[in-house]
Amino acid sequence: MSRILIQNGRVIDPSEGVDRVTNLLIEGDRIASIDTSQMCADTVFDATGKIVAPGLIDIGVQLREPGFEEDETIATGTAAAIAGGFTTIACLPNSNPPIDTQASVEFVQLQAARASRCRVEVLACVSKNREGAELAELGALSQEGVVGFTDAMKPIANPELMRRALQYSQMFGRPILNRPEVPELTRGGVMHDGLQSTLLGLAGMPTEAEDLMTGRDIRLAEATKGQVHLLGISAIDSVEQIRRAKARGVNVTASMFAANFAADA
């Protein structure tokens, strides 16, 4: 059994409450010890100044296959994920054709298995062809092992469609991931609606577009007992709504885009 020693790295594992500079010993494919005093191993890495952490998870990856292979394939996308430290990714369904049938789910699963890079979970469409008009076969797709449903970056604008999707969410134990935007308020927008958009002469997207959709989805999740995940929140009012909803037991979670850590407009 091979032994790998990683020395002097900042070991971070939120699940175990670990965040300190220490040594880590790996035996075979298992972590054998943290804070080890063992100094001998088959391979030794000096991780001074580096972070040692469990594999990262990306819940919204656009693998672009099928339909957009000139941009990326499942093989190249998963290779890039591993190179960046991501061991599990969830594939968005905005391919061509979209992932809205059992056959399209099986295609992604097969290509991911062939690539054999990282673990690939599949997110299927909420609506057929991502058109927002008719629900996809959520029950059949659940049986294929999808981990959730989303129309990717296309908001689910129809409240009745969202309500029914959340009912199925409660039934099948799969979350509905929605981009919290009112399309009529964001159409053509490229940045936050404010001073900078005015100075640059660019179309802006008002905060209210996110606030309204966030509130709607929280209310529907509360009424149906379904699970909603809000993709790419960026407004403080949305954060406050989510915080209050979680406090009263609503099954709501949220994420934000990395770009929002670097820019506020």
PDB file of C-alpha atoms in Angstrom:
ATOM      1  CA  MET A   1       0.000   0.000   0.000  1.00  0.00           C
ATOM      2  CA  SER A   2       1.482   3.327  -1.083  1.00  0.00           C
ATOM      3  CA  ARG A   3       1.846   6.107   1.462  1.00  0.00           C
ATOM      4  CA  ILE A   4       1.739   9.824   0.661  1.00  0.00           C
ATOM      5  CA  LEU A   5       2.760  12.455   3.193  1.00  0.00           C
ATOM      6  CA  ILE A   6       1.651  16.062   2.728  1.00  0.00           C
ATOM      7  CA  GLN A   7       3.632  18.338   5.021  1.00  0.00           C
ATOM      8  CA  ASN A   8       3.057  21.859   6.333  1.00  0.00           C
ATOM      9  CA  GLY A   9      -0.156  22.535   4.415  1.00  0.00           C
ATOM     10  CA  ARG A  10      -3.130  24.482   5.684  1.00  0.00           C
ATOM     11  CA  VAL A  11      -5.643  21.658   6.090  1.00  0.00           C
ATOM     12  CA  ILE A  12      -9.250  22.856   5.789  1.00  0.00           C
ATOM     13  CA  ASP A  13     -12.209  20.518   6.255  1.00  0.00           C
ATOM     14  CA  PRO A  14     -15.416  22.308   7.299  1.00  0.00           C
ATOM     15  CA  SER A  15     -17.219  19.011   7.962  1.00  0.00           C
ATOM     16  CA  GLU A  16     -14.695  18.179  10.686  1.00  0.00           C
ATOM     17  CA  GLY A  17     -14.075  21.720  11.909  1.00  0.00           C
ATOM     18  CA  VAL A  18     -10.427  21.540  10.836  1.00  0.00           C
ATOM     19  CA  ASP A  19      -8.490  24.645   9.776  1.00  0.00           C
ATOM     20  CA  ARG A  20      -4.818  24.587  10.720  1.00  0.00           C
ATOM     21  CA  VAL A  21      -1.317  24.111   9.342  1.00  0.00           C
ATOM     22  CA  THR A  22      -0.364  20.487   9.840  1.00  0.00           C
ATOM     23  CA  ASN A  23       0.710  17.230   8.187  1.00  0.00           C
ATOM     24  CA  LEU A  24      -1.570  14.721   6.506  1.00  0.00           C
ATOM     25  CA  LEU A  25      -0.854  11.055   5.759  1.00  0.00           C
ATOM     26  CA  ILE A  26      -2.625   9.129   2.995  1.00  0.00           C
ATOM     27  CA  GLU A  27      -2.446   5.336   2.823  1.00  0.00           C
ATOM     28  CA  GLY A  28      -3.778   3.846  -0.390  1.00  0.00           C
ATOM     29  CA  ASP A  29      -6.936   5.798  -1.198  1.00  0.00           C
ATOM     30  CA  ARG A  30      -7.707   6.767   2.408  1.00  0.00           C
ATOM     31  CA  ILE A  31      -6.640   9.592   4.701  1.00  0.00           C
ATOM     32  CA  ALA A  32      -4.915   7.707   7.498  1.00  0.00           C
ATOM     33  CA  SER A  33      -4.018  10.556   9.813  1.00  0.00           C
ATOM     34  CA  ILE A  34      -4.137  14.308  10.341  1.00  0.00           C
ATOM     35  CA  ASP A  35      -1.507  15.900  12.599  1.00  0.00           C
ATOM     36  CA  THR A  36       0.718  12.919  11.934  1.00  0.00           C
ATOM     37  CA  SER A  37       4.290  12.875  13.186  1.00  0.00           C
ATOM     38  CA  GLN A  38       5.140  10.256  10.565  1.00  0.00           C
ATOM     39  CA  MET A  39       7.998  11.558   8.436  1.00  0.00           C
ATOM     40  CA  CYS A  40       8.541   8.576   6.117  1.00  0.00           C
ATOM     41  CA  ALA A  41       6.383   7.828   3.097  1.00  0.00           C
ATOM     42  CA  ASP A  42       6.690   6.656  -0.494  1.00  0.00           C
ATOM     43  CA  THR A  43       5.960  10.196  -1.679  1.00  0.00           C
ATOM     44  CA  VAL A  44       6.377  13.418   0.282  1.00  0.00           C
ATOM     45  CA  PHE A  45       4.913  16.789  -0.745  1.00  0.00           C
ATOM     46  CA  ASP A  46       5.839  20.095   0.866  1.00  0.00           C
ATOM     47  CA  ALA A  47       2.584  22.079   0.922  1.00  0.00           C
ATOM     48  CA  THR A  48       3.952  25.167   2.661  1.00  0.00           C
ATOM     49  CA  GLY A  49       1.768  28.144   1.737  1.00  0.00           C
ATOM     50  CA  LYS A  50      -0.847  25.921   0.120  1.00  0.00           C
ATOM     51  CA  ILE A  51      -4.327  24.745   1.098  1.00  0.00           C
ATOM     52  CA  VAL A  52      -5.119  21.052   1.499  1.00  0.00           C
ATOM     53  CA  ALA A  53      -8.865  20.411   1.338  1.00  0.00           C
ATOM     54  CA  PRO A  54     -11.451  17.812   0.319  1.00  0.00           C
ATOM     55  CA  GLY A  55     -12.373  17.778  -3.353  1.00  0.00           C
ATOM     56  CA  LEU A  56     -14.442  20.809  -4.342  1.00  0.00           C
ATOM     57  CA  ILE A  57     -17.980  20.562  -5.743  1.00  0.00           C
ATOM     58  CA  ASP A  58     -19.380  22.798  -8.506  1.00  0.00           C
ATOM     59  CA  ILE A  59     -23.174  22.692  -8.703  1.00  0.00           C
ATOM     60  CA  GLY A  60     -23.555  24.502 -12.029  1.00  0.00           C
ATOM     61  CA  VAL A  61     -21.190  23.405 -14.811  1.00  0.00           C
ATOM     62  CA  GLN A  62     -21.883  23.914 -18.506  1.00  0.00           C
ATOM     63  CA  LEU A  63     -20.241  20.905 -20.150  1.00  0.00           C
ATOM     64  CA  ARG A  64     -21.565  21.955 -23.605  1.00  0.00           C
ATOM     65  CA  GLU A  65     -21.983  18.415 -24.956  1.00  0.00           C
ATOM     66  CA  PRO A  66     -24.000  17.574 -26.961  1.00  0.00           C
ATOM     67  CA  GLY A  67     -24.374  20.447 -29.385  1.00  0.00           C
ATOM     68  CA  PHE A  68     -21.533  22.805 -28.530  1.00  0.00           C
ATOM     69  CA  GLU A  69     -18.472  20.565 -28.718  1.00  0.00           C
ATOM     70  CA  GLU A  70     -16.491  23.371 -30.351  1.00  0.00           C
ATOM     71  CA  ASP A  71     -16.585  25.085 -26.945  1.00  0.00           C
ATOM     72  CA  GLU A  72     -15.986  22.074 -24.719  1.00  0.00           C
ATOM     73  CA  THR A  73     -16.681  18.366 -24.399  1.00  0.00           C
ATOM     74  CA  ILE A  74     -17.490  16.286 -21.363  1.00  0.00           C
ATOM     75  CA  ALA A  75     -13.958  14.864 -21.536  1.00  0.00           C
ATOM     76  CA  THR A  76     -12.223  18.263 -21.621  1.00  0.00           C
ATOM     77  CA  GLY A  77     -14.607  19.809 -19.092  1.00  0.00           C
ATOM     78  CA  THR A  78     -14.083  17.076 -16.530  1.00  0.00           C
ATOM     79  CA  ALA A  79     -10.320  17.193 -17.090  1.00  0.00           C
ATOM     80  CA  ALA A  80     -10.391  20.936 -16.380  1.00  0.00           C
ATOM     81  CA  ALA A  81     -12.461  20.305 -13.259  1.00  0.00           C
ATOM     82  CA  ILE A  82      -9.922  17.852 -11.850  1.00  0.00           C
ATOM     83  CA  ALA A  83      -7.071  20.247 -12.661  1.00  0.00           C
ATOM     84  CA  GLY A  84      -8.869  22.905 -10.613  1.00  0.00           C
ATOM     85  CA  GLY A  85      -9.487  20.663  -7.615  1.00  0.00           C
ATOM     86  CA  PHE A  86     -13.137  19.849  -8.361  1.00  0.00           C
ATOM     87  CA  THR A  87     -13.876  16.160  -7.841  1.00  0.00           C
ATOM     88  CA  THR A  88     -17.665  16.406  -8.258  1.00  0.00           C
ATOM     89  CA  ILE A  89     -19.572  18.589 -10.702  1.00  0.00           C
ATOM     90  CA  ALA A  90     -23.262  18.945 -11.545  1.00  0.00           C
ATOM     91  CA  CYS A  91     -23.937  19.324 -15.262  1.00  0.00           C
ATOM     92  CA  LEU A  92     -26.448  21.996 -16.309  1.00  0.00           C
ATOM     93  CA  PRO A  93     -28.965  20.898 -18.972  1.00  0.00           C
ATOM     94  CA  ASN A  94     -28.455  23.767 -21.448  1.00  0.00           C
ATOM     95  CA  SER A  95     -26.959  21.577 -24.152  1.00  0.00           C
ATOM     96  CA  ASN A  96     -28.435  21.056 -27.618  1.00  0.00           C
ATOM     97  CA  PRO A  97     -30.690  19.169 -27.346  1.00  0.00           C
ATOM     98  CA  PRO A  98     -31.334  20.008 -23.696  1.00  0.00           C
ATOM     99  CA  ILE A  99     -31.204  17.285 -21.059  1.00  0.00           C
ATOM    100  CA  ASP A 100     -34.945  16.701 -20.773  1.00  0.00           C
ATOM    101  CA  THR A 101     -35.294  12.991 -21.615  1.00  0.00           C
ATOM    102  CA  GLN A 102     -34.026   9.736 -20.147  1.00  0.00           C
ATOM    103  CA  ALA A 103     -31.891   9.168 -23.246  1.00  0.00           C
ATOM    104  CA  SER A 104     -30.140  12.532 -22.888  1.00  0.00           C
ATOM    105  CA  VAL A 105     -29.382  11.815 -19.220  1.00  0.00           C
ATOM    106  CA  GLU A 106     -27.935   8.427 -20.148  1.00  0.00           C
ATOM    107  CA  PHE A 107     -25.762  10.061 -22.825  1.00  0.00           C
ATOM    108  CA  VAL A 108     -24.107  12.413 -20.334  1.00  0.00           C
ATOM    109  CA  GLN A 109     -23.643   9.615 -17.807  1.00  0.00           C
ATOM    110  CA  LEU A 110     -22.032   7.382 -20.456  1.00  0.00           C
ATOM    111  CA  GLN A 111     -19.685  10.100 -21.729  1.00  0.00           C
ATOM    112  CA  ALA A 112     -18.673  10.977 -18.164  1.00  0.00           C
ATOM    113  CA  ALA A 113     -17.949   7.320 -17.415  1.00  0.00           C
ATOM    114  CA  ARG A 114     -15.820   7.078 -20.559  1.00  0.00           C
ATOM    115  CA  ALA A 115     -13.879  10.202 -19.625  1.00  0.00           C
ATOM    116  CA  SER A 116     -13.322   8.740 -16.142  1.00  0.00           C
ATOM    117  CA  ARG A 117     -12.086  12.009 -14.658  1.00  0.00           C
ATOM    118  CA  CYS A 118     -14.331  13.330 -11.921  1.00  0.00           C
ATOM    119  CA  ARG A 119     -17.766  12.449 -10.630  1.00  0.00           C
ATOM    120  CA  VAL A 120     -20.476  13.968 -12.833  1.00  0.00           C
ATOM    121  CA  GLU A 121     -24.002  14.428 -11.509  1.00  0.00           C
ATOM    122  CA  VAL A 122     -26.737  15.404 -13.948  1.00  0.00           C
ATOM    123  CA  LEU A 123     -29.252  18.229 -13.594  1.00  0.00           C
ATOM    124  CA  ALA A 124     -32.222  17.774 -15.924  1.00  0.00           C
ATOM    125  CA  CYS A 125     -34.599  20.390 -17.313  1.00  0.00           C
ATOM    126  CA  VAL A 126     -37.629  21.554 -15.372  1.00  0.00           C
ATOM    127  CA  SER A 127     -39.514  22.253 -18.603  1.00  0.00           C
ATOM    128  CA  LYS A 128     -39.467  20.464 -21.927  1.00  0.00           C
ATOM    129  CA  ASN A 129     -36.791  21.917 -24.201  1.00  0.00           C
ATOM    130  CA  ARG A 130     -36.218  24.639 -21.548  1.00  0.00           C
ATOM    131  CA  GLU A 131     -39.158  26.545 -23.035  1.00  0.00           C
ATOM    132  CA  GLY A 132     -40.907  27.208 -19.736  1.00  0.00           C
ATOM    133  CA  ALA A 133     -44.270  25.992 -21.019  1.00  0.00           C
ATOM    134  CA  GLU A 134     -44.658  22.314 -20.083  1.00  0.00           C
ATOM    135  CA  LEU A 135     -43.043  20.258 -17.335  1.00  0.00           C
ATOM    136  CA  ALA A 136     -40.486  17.669 -18.365  1.00  0.00           C
ATOM    137  CA  GLU A 137     -41.015  14.069 -17.222  1.00  0.00           C
ATOM    138  CA  LEU A 138     -39.630  14.721 -13.749  1.00  0.00           C
ATOM    139  CA  GLY A 139     -40.561  11.300 -12.390  1.00  0.00           C
ATOM    140  CA  ALA A 140     -38.870   9.369 -15.184  1.00  0.00           C
ATOM    141  CA  LEU A 141     -35.826  11.632 -15.024  1.00  0.00           C
ATOM    142  CA  SER A 142     -35.576  11.064 -11.271  1.00  0.00           C
ATOM    143  CA  GLN A 143     -35.436   7.329 -11.922  1.00  0.00           C
ATOM    144  CA  GLU A 144     -32.413   7.923 -14.170  1.00  0.00           C
ATOM    145  CA  GLY A 145     -30.535   9.347 -11.185  1.00  0.00           C
ATOM    146  CA  VAL A 146     -30.597  13.089 -11.831  1.00  0.00           C
ATOM    147  CA  VAL A 147     -29.857  15.102  -8.693  1.00  0.00           C
ATOM    148  CA  GLY A 148     -32.138  18.048  -9.425  1.00  0.00           C
ATOM    149  CA  PHE A 149     -34.025  20.057 -12.022  1.00  0.00           C
ATOM    150  CA  THR A 150     -33.294  23.439 -13.555  1.00  0.00           C
ATOM    151  CA  ASP A 151     -33.702  25.382 -16.769  1.00  0.00           C
ATOM    152  CA  ALA A 152     -30.133  26.601 -16.166  1.00  0.00           C
ATOM    153  CA  MET A 153     -29.697  30.355 -16.571  1.00  0.00           C
ATOM    154  CA  LYS A 154     -33.213  30.702 -17.999  1.00  0.00           C
ATOM    155  CA  PRO A 155     -35.589  31.740 -15.179  1.00  0.00           C
ATOM    156  CA  ILE A 156     -38.766  29.737 -14.618  1.00  0.00           C
ATOM    157  CA  ALA A 157     -41.076  32.685 -15.187  1.00  0.00           C
ATOM    158  CA  ASN A 158     -44.413  30.849 -15.073  1.00  0.00           C
ATOM    159  CA  PRO A 159     -45.502  30.669 -11.405  1.00  0.00           C
ATOM    160  CA  GLU A 160     -47.890  27.746 -11.998  1.00  0.00           C
ATOM    161  CA  LEU A 161     -45.114  25.736 -13.669  1.00  0.00           C
ATOM    162  CA  MET A 162     -42.825  26.500 -10.733  1.00  0.00           C
ATOM    163  CA  ARG A 163     -45.508  25.538  -8.230  1.00  0.00           C
ATOM    164  CA  ARG A 164     -46.067  22.170  -9.895  1.00  0.00           C
ATOM    165  CA  ALA A 165     -42.330  21.569 -10.195  1.00  0.00           C
ATOM    166  CA  LEU A 166     -41.928  22.170  -6.466  1.00  0.00           C
ATOM    167  CA  GLN A 167     -44.740  19.729  -5.747  1.00  0.00           C
ATOM    168  CA  TYR A 168     -42.786  17.091  -7.658  1.00  0.00           C
ATOM    169  CA  SER A 169     -39.659  18.211  -5.810  1.00  0.00           C
ATOM    170  CA  GLN A 170     -41.325  17.281  -2.547  1.00  0.00           C
ATOM    171  CA  MET A 171     -42.518  13.975  -4.017  1.00  0.00           C
ATOM    172  CA  PHE A 172     -39.200  12.847  -5.524  1.00  0.00           C
ATOM    173  CA  GLY A 173     -36.769  14.472  -3.112  1.00  0.00           C
ATOM    174  CA  ARG A 174     -35.010  16.503  -5.802  1.00  0.00           C
ATOM    175  CA  PRO A 175     -34.433  20.287  -5.588  1.00  0.00           C
ATOM    176  CA  ILE A 176     -35.609  22.793  -8.176  1.00  0.00           C
ATOM    177  CA  LEU A 177     -32.801  25.203  -9.086  1.00  0.00           C
ATOM    178  CA  ASN A 178     -33.995  28.537 -10.446  1.00  0.00           C
ATOM    179  CA  ARG A 179     -32.285  31.704 -11.599  1.00  0.00           C
ATOM    180  CA  PRO A 180     -34.090  34.382  -9.536  1.00  0.00           C
ATOM    181  CA  GLU A 181     -34.852  37.017 -12.161  1.00  0.00           C
ATOM    182  CA  VAL A 182     -38.063  38.496 -13.516  1.00  0.00           C
ATOM    183  CA  PRO A 183     -37.313  38.307 -17.274  1.00  0.00           C
ATOM    184  CA  GLU A 184     -39.341  41.402 -18.130  1.00  0.00           C
ATOM    185  CA  LEU A 185     -37.130  43.466 -15.808  1.00  0.00           C
ATOM    186  CA  THR A 186     -33.762  42.060 -16.897  1.00  0.00           C
ATOM    187  CA  ARG A 187     -34.197  41.665 -20.648  1.00  0.00           C
ATOM    188  CA  GLY A 188     -31.193  43.194 -22.413  1.00  0.00           C
ATOM    189  CA  GLY A 189     -29.419  43.986 -19.143  1.00  0.00           C
ATOM    190  CA  VAL A 190     -25.708  43.335 -18.804  1.00  0.00           C
ATOM    191  CA  MET A 191     -24.956  44.690 -15.316  1.00  0.00           C
ATOM    192  CA  HIS A 192     -26.509  46.114 -12.157  1.00  0.00           C
ATOM    193  CA  ASP A 193     -28.855  49.019 -12.797  1.00  0.00           C
ATOM    194  CA  GLY A 194     -27.275  51.994 -11.091  1.00  0.00           C
ATOM    195  CA  LEU A 195     -24.768  54.796 -11.400  1.00  0.00           C
ATOM    196  CA  GLN A 196     -22.137  52.730 -13.220  1.00  0.00           C
ATOM    197  CA  SER A 197     -24.565  51.422 -15.841  1.00  0.00           C
ATOM    198  CA  THR A 198     -25.758  54.995 -16.461  1.00  0.00           C
ATOM    199  CA  LEU A 199     -22.207  56.342 -16.775  1.00  0.00           C
ATOM    200  CA  LEU A 200     -21.254  53.520 -19.155  1.00  0.00           C
ATOM    201  CA  GLY A 201     -24.442  53.790 -21.182  1.00  0.00           C
ATOM    202  CA  LEU A 202     -25.236  50.108 -20.659  1.00  0.00           C
ATOM    203  CA  ALA A 203     -28.599  48.497 -19.966  1.00  0.00           C
ATOM    204  CA  GLY A 204     -28.963  47.636 -16.301  1.00  0.00           C
ATOM    205  CA  MET A 205     -30.857  45.006 -14.321  1.00  0.00           C
ATOM    206  CA  PRO A 206     -32.683  46.371 -11.261  1.00  0.00           C
ATOM    207  CA  THR A 207     -32.362  44.723  -7.867  1.00  0.00           C
ATOM    208  CA  GLU A 208     -36.146  44.361  -7.776  1.00  0.00           C
ATOM    209  CA  ALA A 209     -35.956  41.745 -10.546  1.00  0.00           C
ATOM    210  CA  GLU A 210     -34.120  39.420  -8.176  1.00  0.00           C
ATOM    211  CA  ASP A 211     -36.050  40.383  -5.049  1.00  0.00           C
ATOM    212  CA  LEU A 212     -39.435  39.641  -6.624  1.00  0.00           C
ATOM    213  CA  MET A 213     -38.466  36.222  -7.994  1.00  0.00           C
ATOM    214  CA  THR A 214     -36.713  35.271  -4.765  1.00  0.00           C
ATOM    215  CA  GLY A 215     -39.824  36.107  -2.775  1.00  0.00           C
ATOM    216  CA  ARG A 216     -42.079  34.211  -5.170  1.00  0.00           C
ATOM    217  CA  ASP A 217     -39.974  31.055  -5.094  1.00  0.00           C
ATOM    218  CA  ILE A 218     -39.673  31.111  -1.309  1.00  0.00           C
ATOM    219  CA  ARG A 219     -43.437  31.447  -0.954  1.00  0.00           C
ATOM    220  CA  LEU A 220     -44.098  28.591  -3.387  1.00  0.00           C
ATOM    221  CA  ALA A 221     -41.535  26.361  -1.675  1.00  0.00           C
ATOM    222  CA  GLU A 222     -43.175  27.097   1.655  1.00  0.00           C
ATOM    223  CA  ALA A 223     -46.638  26.269   0.324  1.00  0.00           C
ATOM    224  CA  THR A 224     -45.636  23.038  -1.434  1.00  0.00           C
ATOM    225  CA  LYS A 225     -42.987  21.819   1.038  1.00  0.00           C
ATOM    226  CA  GLY A 226     -40.671  21.498  -1.953  1.00  0.00           C
ATOM    227  CA  GLN A 227     -36.967  22.327  -2.087  1.00  0.00           C
ATOM    228  CA  VAL A 228     -35.759  25.350  -4.035  1.00  0.00           C
ATOM    229  CA  HIS A 229     -32.194  26.449  -4.718  1.00  0.00           C
ATOM    230  CA  LEU A 230     -31.654  29.999  -5.984  1.00  0.00           C
ATOM    231  CA  LEU A 231     -28.800  30.242  -8.467  1.00  0.00           C
ATOM    232  CA  GLY A 232     -26.622  33.327  -8.519  1.00  0.00           C
ATOM    233  CA  ILE A 233     -28.121  35.664  -5.950  1.00  0.00           C
ATOM    234  CA  SER A 234     -26.461  39.073  -5.759  1.00  0.00           C
ATOM    235  CA  ALA A 235     -28.761  41.387  -3.770  1.00  0.00           C
ATOM    236  CA  ILE A 236     -28.756  41.973  -0.013  1.00  0.00           C
ATOM    237  CA  ASP A 237     -32.568  41.960   0.080  1.00  0.00           C
ATOM    238  CA  SER A 238     -32.530  38.442  -1.375  1.00  0.00           C
ATOM    239  CA  VAL A 239     -30.106  37.324   1.319  1.00  0.00           C
ATOM    240  CA  GLU A 240     -32.394  38.721   4.007  1.00  0.00           C
ATOM    241  CA  GLN A 241     -35.438  36.997   2.514  1.00  0.00           C
ATOM    242  CA  ILE A 242     -33.597  33.679   2.411  1.00  0.00           C
ATOM    243  CA  ARG A 243     -32.341  34.087   5.969  1.00  0.00           C
ATOM    244  CA  ARG A 244     -35.855  34.750   7.270  1.00  0.00           C
ATOM    245  CA  ALA A 245     -37.306  31.851   5.272  1.00  0.00           C
ATOM    246  CA  LYS A 246     -34.739  29.386   6.576  1.00  0.00           C
ATOM    247  CA  ALA A 247     -35.455  30.538  10.129  1.00  0.00           C
ATOM    248  CA  ARG A 248     -39.095  29.525   9.731  1.00  0.00           C
ATOM    249  CA  GLY A 249     -38.229  26.168   8.182  1.00  0.00           C
ATOM    250  CA  VAL A 250     -38.568  26.760   4.443  1.00  0.00           C
ATOM    251  CA  ASN A 251     -36.433  24.347   2.402  1.00  0.00           C
ATOM    252  CA  VAL A 252     -34.466  27.012   0.524  1.00  0.00           C
ATOM    253  CA  THR A 253     -30.767  27.283  -0.284  1.00  0.00           C
ATOM    254  CA  ALA A 254     -28.813  29.663  -2.495  1.00  0.00           C
ATOM    255  CA  SER A 255     -25.499  30.210  -4.224  1.00  0.00           C
ATOM    256  CA  MET A 256     -23.731  33.081  -5.931  1.00  0.00           C
ATOM    257  CA  PHE A 257     -21.394  33.458  -8.879  1.00  0.00           C
ATOM    258  CA  ALA A 258     -17.661  33.820  -8.371  1.00  0.00           C
ATOM    259  CA  ALA A 259     -17.692  37.058 -10.390  1.00  0.00           C
ATOM    260  CA  ASN A 260     -19.726  38.723  -7.654  1.00  0.00           C
ATOM    261  CA  PHE A 261     -16.805  38.325  -5.270  1.00  0.00           C
ATOM    262  CA  ALA A 262     -14.733  40.550  -7.549  1.00  0.00           C
ATOM    263  CA  ALA A 263     -17.268  43.114  -8.788  1.00  0.00           C
ATOM    264  CA  ASP A 264     -20.398  44.779  -7.455  1.00  0.00           C
ATOM    265  CA  ALA A 265     -21.907  46.089 -10.667  1.00  0.00           C
TER     266      ALA A 265
END
